[in-house]
Amino acid sequence: MVVILKDGADSKKVKNLTDWLENQKISVHKVIGEYQTILGLIGDTSKIDIDLIQGLDIVEKVKRISEPYKNANRKFHPDDTIIDVGGHKIGGGNFQYFAGPCSVESREQIISIAKDVKKAGANILRGGAFKPRTSPYAFQGMRAEGLELLLEAKKETGMPIVTEIMDASHLDLFENVDIIQVGARNMQNFELLKELGRIDKPIFLKRGLCATLQEFLMSAEYIMAEGNQKVILCERGIRTFETATRNTLDLSAVAMLHEMTHLPVVVDPSHASGIARLVKPMSFAAAACGADGLMIEVHNDPAKALCDGPQALRPEEFAEVTRGVNAIRETVNNL
Amino acid sequence: MVVILKDGADSKKVKNLTDWLENQKISVHKVIGEYQTILGLIGDTSKIDIDLIQGLDIVEKVKRISEPYKNANRKFHPDDTIIDVGGHKIGGGNFQYFAGPCSVESREQIISIAKDVKKAGANILRGGAFKPRTSPYAFQGMRAEGLELLLEAKKETGMPIVTEIMDASHLDLFENVDIIQVGARNMQNFELLKELGRIDKPIFLKRGLCATLQEFLMSAEYIMAEGNQKVILCERGIRTFETATRNTLDLSAVAMLHEMTHLPVVVDPSHASGIARLVKPMSFAAAACGADGLMIEVHNDPAKALCDGPQALRPEEFAEVTRGVNAIRETVNNL
Amino acid sequence: MVVILKDGADSKKVKNLTDWLENQKISVHKVIGEYQTILGLIGDTSKIDIDLIQGLDIVEKVKRISEPYKNANRKFHPDDTIIDVGGHKIGGGNFQYFAGPCSVESREQIISIAKDVKKAGANILRGGAFKPRTSPYAFQGMRAEGLELLLEAKKETGMPIVTEIMDASHLDLFENVDIIQVGARNMQNFELLKELGRIDKPIFLKRGLCATLQEFLMSAEYIMAEGNQKVILCERGIRTFETATRNTLDLSAVAMLHEMTHLPVVVDPSHASGIARLVKPMSFAAAACGADGLMIEVHNDPAKALCDGPQALRPEEFAEVTRGVNAIRETVNNL
Amino acid sequence: MVVILKDGADSKKVKNLTDWLENQKISVHKVIGEYQTILGLIGDTSKIDIDLIQGLDIVEKVKRISEPYKNANRKFHPDDTIIDVGGHKIGGGNFQYFAGPCSVESREQIISIAKDVKKAGANILRGGAFKPRTSPYAFQGMRAEGLELLLEAKKETGMPIVTEIMDASHLDLFENVDIIQVGARNMQNFELLKELGRIDKPIFLKRGLCATLQEFLMSAEYIMAEGNQKVILCERGIRTFETATRNTLDLSAVAMLHEMTHLPVVVDPSHASGIARLVKPMSFAAAACGADGLMIEVHNDPAKALCDGPQALRPEEFAEVTRGVNAIRETVNNL
């Protein structure tokens, strides 16, 4: 951390700041220039509240140089985290498909799609029971009943399931869910993140629509700071000025996150563009740049899907994606 | 709503769509062109799920022409909503200051600031007890204890209070809070919004960092659809590429929202820029373009504030703001 | 400037860098920490090419602390720049209206509007002859002929004129133009900026749609570095995700720019929102937060304007704006 | 195009509008609803000026349904455009590498890098002579002298060259240049685009930092409307709120553009992220999702590059990229 002092900063106050920092085991190095004095802070600054320093009247600016996250930071955990879900591994070179419908709609629908996606190569079944929708008048998901149906599909097919939680008070219902998803809109629902940090289950954390990568990792850190180290990150498109696609899939985030953190990074091309035709090329791209998995919406009748139909693939289209992605991964791994 | 059909769309399927719409009391007008066929839908389309239609394989594009919100829509409620908080009115020409510290830090602090801001012209006391912070290592607020202190300050000064809720499970603690705030990060925490729609208290809803005005109003609609019509909207800066200010205060939103909705619109210049020096000019600007109120952070010792110090005003600076804002409002009202 | 060295950076290379910097009269202070070594550079770093240092293999990151602009920097020129245009001053407390049609359409039109806006309080006539349009099929302006008509309107009314240049090769045509405008799309047309830096005429520089304030000032610096110090900055809305308004007017930029630079700052509320109804409230807001002028589109028949009709005011509406703005400025000045 | 009329629009004015449209061979279909009347315009609306209609006082909103570009539109030119540069084809399944240094620095440098990149598989040499830099104090390129050196490298290696033009007045110098590049900052320098539309040479058009795909194609249309149909589009990253990468590479744009237009689409991963380590994974991703080429910065001594060093690859790293990209393309083509 670098603190730039104001011109003519009161030396007693500077001493107070220095003492306070040194009490926190930060060593302070002073660089005095003609126009500016700079304090270089050396040590573990990840737990220093930057706003406290910024607020001092002797301070012009504060810049962080080290990252404010620790558990999620690759610097301190150089090895890839590998998460095991019912024997299926994610991360550290292990790739998984998370596939299924946007919403659970009926027993027949979810079981039939589960079988289809399993046949096409998916090991983990996705399906929404609680659905965050922009409009209160849109279909809100089958909720508890939808969760029941997902669990039936799990029993029927042996596939672990991932589904979204929208409120910590629903946690009891998720007892038999294998991976709990936190949606983009709840990425900074900090009370929820803390609760999820206290359980022992993988958390599938989606990047918020306007979250920087650092904020994304800080949300992972909320979970990890409470104890739960099993976090899967998911890039699902960010909001930009572009309107031709619903969001802008940020694939550089995959490569950057692999530098910044040891956690696995999954890409969701279905939500990112909102256009089914783009799912195949974007899945190929995600695999080529090193994603650890893909979350893809598949529906046996996309035109009748109760939610997000335009972005869902039919099972045979999904099979084309897995075939291509597997081939690309093999090619890249053999380079 | 306008539905653009694909070239050569199957006529039986088009008939199915038309029948389905007409069953929902929407009248459908077909315009056949050389390259394109368009369906014009007339009637109350606010409750039609646009994704369902978009998902049909006969459909190229769907465009909404009417707004998807109804309770919040000025078209259906031309008169300004006026909200009364302990005798202090907001909206319809009534202006209020919501002032106080970012965080409650102690009994002395909150009561002393409350008295100061009251003297300077504020009628409503703000203060954070539950604090959403990007980092799990930053000060998280005094939580339940902070709420108690706020209620003491209310008793001591007679000022109604506004404070943020972070989870529906805390609602019991808010029984004596006058206005419940929903923070920008929870603007699309739909479970929370629904809960707040079932109580009888004004809700102070902050715009999300990357929420469009339509999404903002859809979140208000979530509350209103459950019954609670007392929603105060707050513009607090959006996220853009600019880095000189923390966020970009969108003052056009004040004027646009006054066209789109009948709900009162308050501006928070403190969070928008994150820079105390900008609070005065931005408060003046907000008042000049018709805001119904200002939420401003005031601290008796900003340099020692436990949170967001750099953006807080001292009481005497706040008094300068109210003096100027009152003068500008009088000038504008007399034009 | 702060240079963060890579772990284990070769000490000979570090010495080379240090020597090279010291040769440029920069003093280098080394801070050695457990995990990181930092070089603090003190002196005039505005002319150091940051990319050169960033490119070294011993360097992890470089952060600027001082601003990379010098001529435009208020730190080195504390007094407001005041620009005189035909006896009308801008900046340093002097406020001007730049008003007129988006495009010059005919002799009658431009002279009639010139008289109208003059009567309503404008001292400077704006009007587009060369028009940058997104579509090649849209009206491109009357070009040279339009410039002639503007000059006639100048003769007729005595008003100085401001109009946009689109290419340095047209400069001869602008000999009798009083202020030359650089449009948002050309803000980083550096060849044009350099040419304009070599003439002795005020330049009206519009902020690019996605330009940061620092980039905006760097473009002003391009002009000033060539000699021409008469630059008027104009905030005209930036591009964000919001779609209810065409662009997002960034009024915090007015207050921030007044800190960063001594140059006058004008606001163009017409282009920012693209909606005539928003011009009045946004003009009031701009005046309240300290703008040095307003550029406003006025048309005697907005519904028939050949370009940007939806955002133009009628003369009587413009008169309402000037009346209100004058009153607000008087109020603010008397606080 | 759909025109939504205002409630109670004067019927005579509506008739005027209808007549005016029908004179332009647009057929107008009126849909009258309870709250709204809509005009559906059928025909070639690409040359209708949307602003003219928007400006009418009887009009509430206008929405385009067809694209406003014609020459660039795949609907009217279903076959891929293939551009031949000295026997090297781009588009329609033909892939090219455009490689070389950011800036030409010396005869030795450019010839040596040219040979290196040719050996690694590049057919087209890139190199900047005229350099658009944010700061007037940064290296501006060797300009005319740099062009001479590029032409020498062309003679020496037989590679066609691509280099950036910054002003139409320099066009004479580009006579022997094979492909003329228009940089992101000049994407809407319409005077330049028109000039380039009148010559017979491929134009390499980079997407502006905040340009939508539609605006990007409108800029291509500027060139094509003047006659020159040889336009190569280049996605090079857009500006978002994210700061970990310099820009956000929008790879969905590749897939979307292939739907919208028949022009070839090249990706520049070097400028997009500004980080050399990201060039390989992003090149792989671009190839996997169907890019028609890659523009990559290569330098024999990136740490000493006079411009943009941090994003340049060394020749041996570039060879790794071409090896991987070729393998991925083969895999994808054989699916």
mmCIF file of C-alpha atoms in Angstrom, chain A residues 97 120 280 283-284 296 313-328, chain D residues 335:
data_model
loop_
_atom_site.group_PDB
_atom_site.id
_atom_site.type_symbol
_atom_site.label_atom_id
_atom_site.label_comp_id
_atom_site.label_asym_id
_atom_site.label_seq_id
_atom_site.Cartn_x
_atom_site.Cartn_y
_atom_site.Cartn_z
ATOM 1 C CA TYR A 97 -20.266 -29.753 -17.881
ATOM 2 C CA ALA A 120 -24.204 -36.094 -24.153
ATOM 3 C CA LYS A 280 -21.505 -23.264 -29.432
ATOM 4 C CA SER A 283 -18.222 -22.682 -25.518
ATOM 5 C CA PHE A 284 -15.428 -23.523 -27.939
ATOM 6 C CA ILE A 296 -25.097 -24.615 -20.403
ATOM 7 C CA LEU A 313 -29.955 -25.590 -26.660
ATOM 8 C CA ARG A 314 -31.769 -28.758 -27.627
ATOM 9 C CA PRO A 315 -30.074 -31.942 -26.351
ATOM 10 C CA GLU A 316 -28.681 -32.788 -29.797
ATOM 11 C CA GLU A 317 -27.179 -29.301 -30.070
ATOM 12 C CA PHE A 318 -25.655 -29.715 -26.624
ATOM 13 C CA ALA A 319 -24.105 -32.999 -27.750
ATOM 14 C CA GLU A 320 -22.452 -31.125 -30.619
ATOM 15 C CA VAL A 321 -21.013 -28.672 -28.104
ATOM 16 C CA THR A 322 -19.546 -31.384 -25.866
ATOM 17 C CA ARG A 323 -18.083 -33.208 -28.857
ATOM 18 C CA GLY A 324 -16.393 -30.026 -30.075
ATOM 19 C CA VAL A 325 -15.258 -28.869 -26.653
ATOM 20 C CA ASN A 326 -13.742 -32.253 -25.867
ATOM 21 C CA ALA A 327 -11.830 -32.204 -29.145
ATOM 22 C CA ILE A 328 -10.556 -28.670 -28.568
ATOM 23 C CA LEU D 335 -15.821 -31.472 -36.353
#
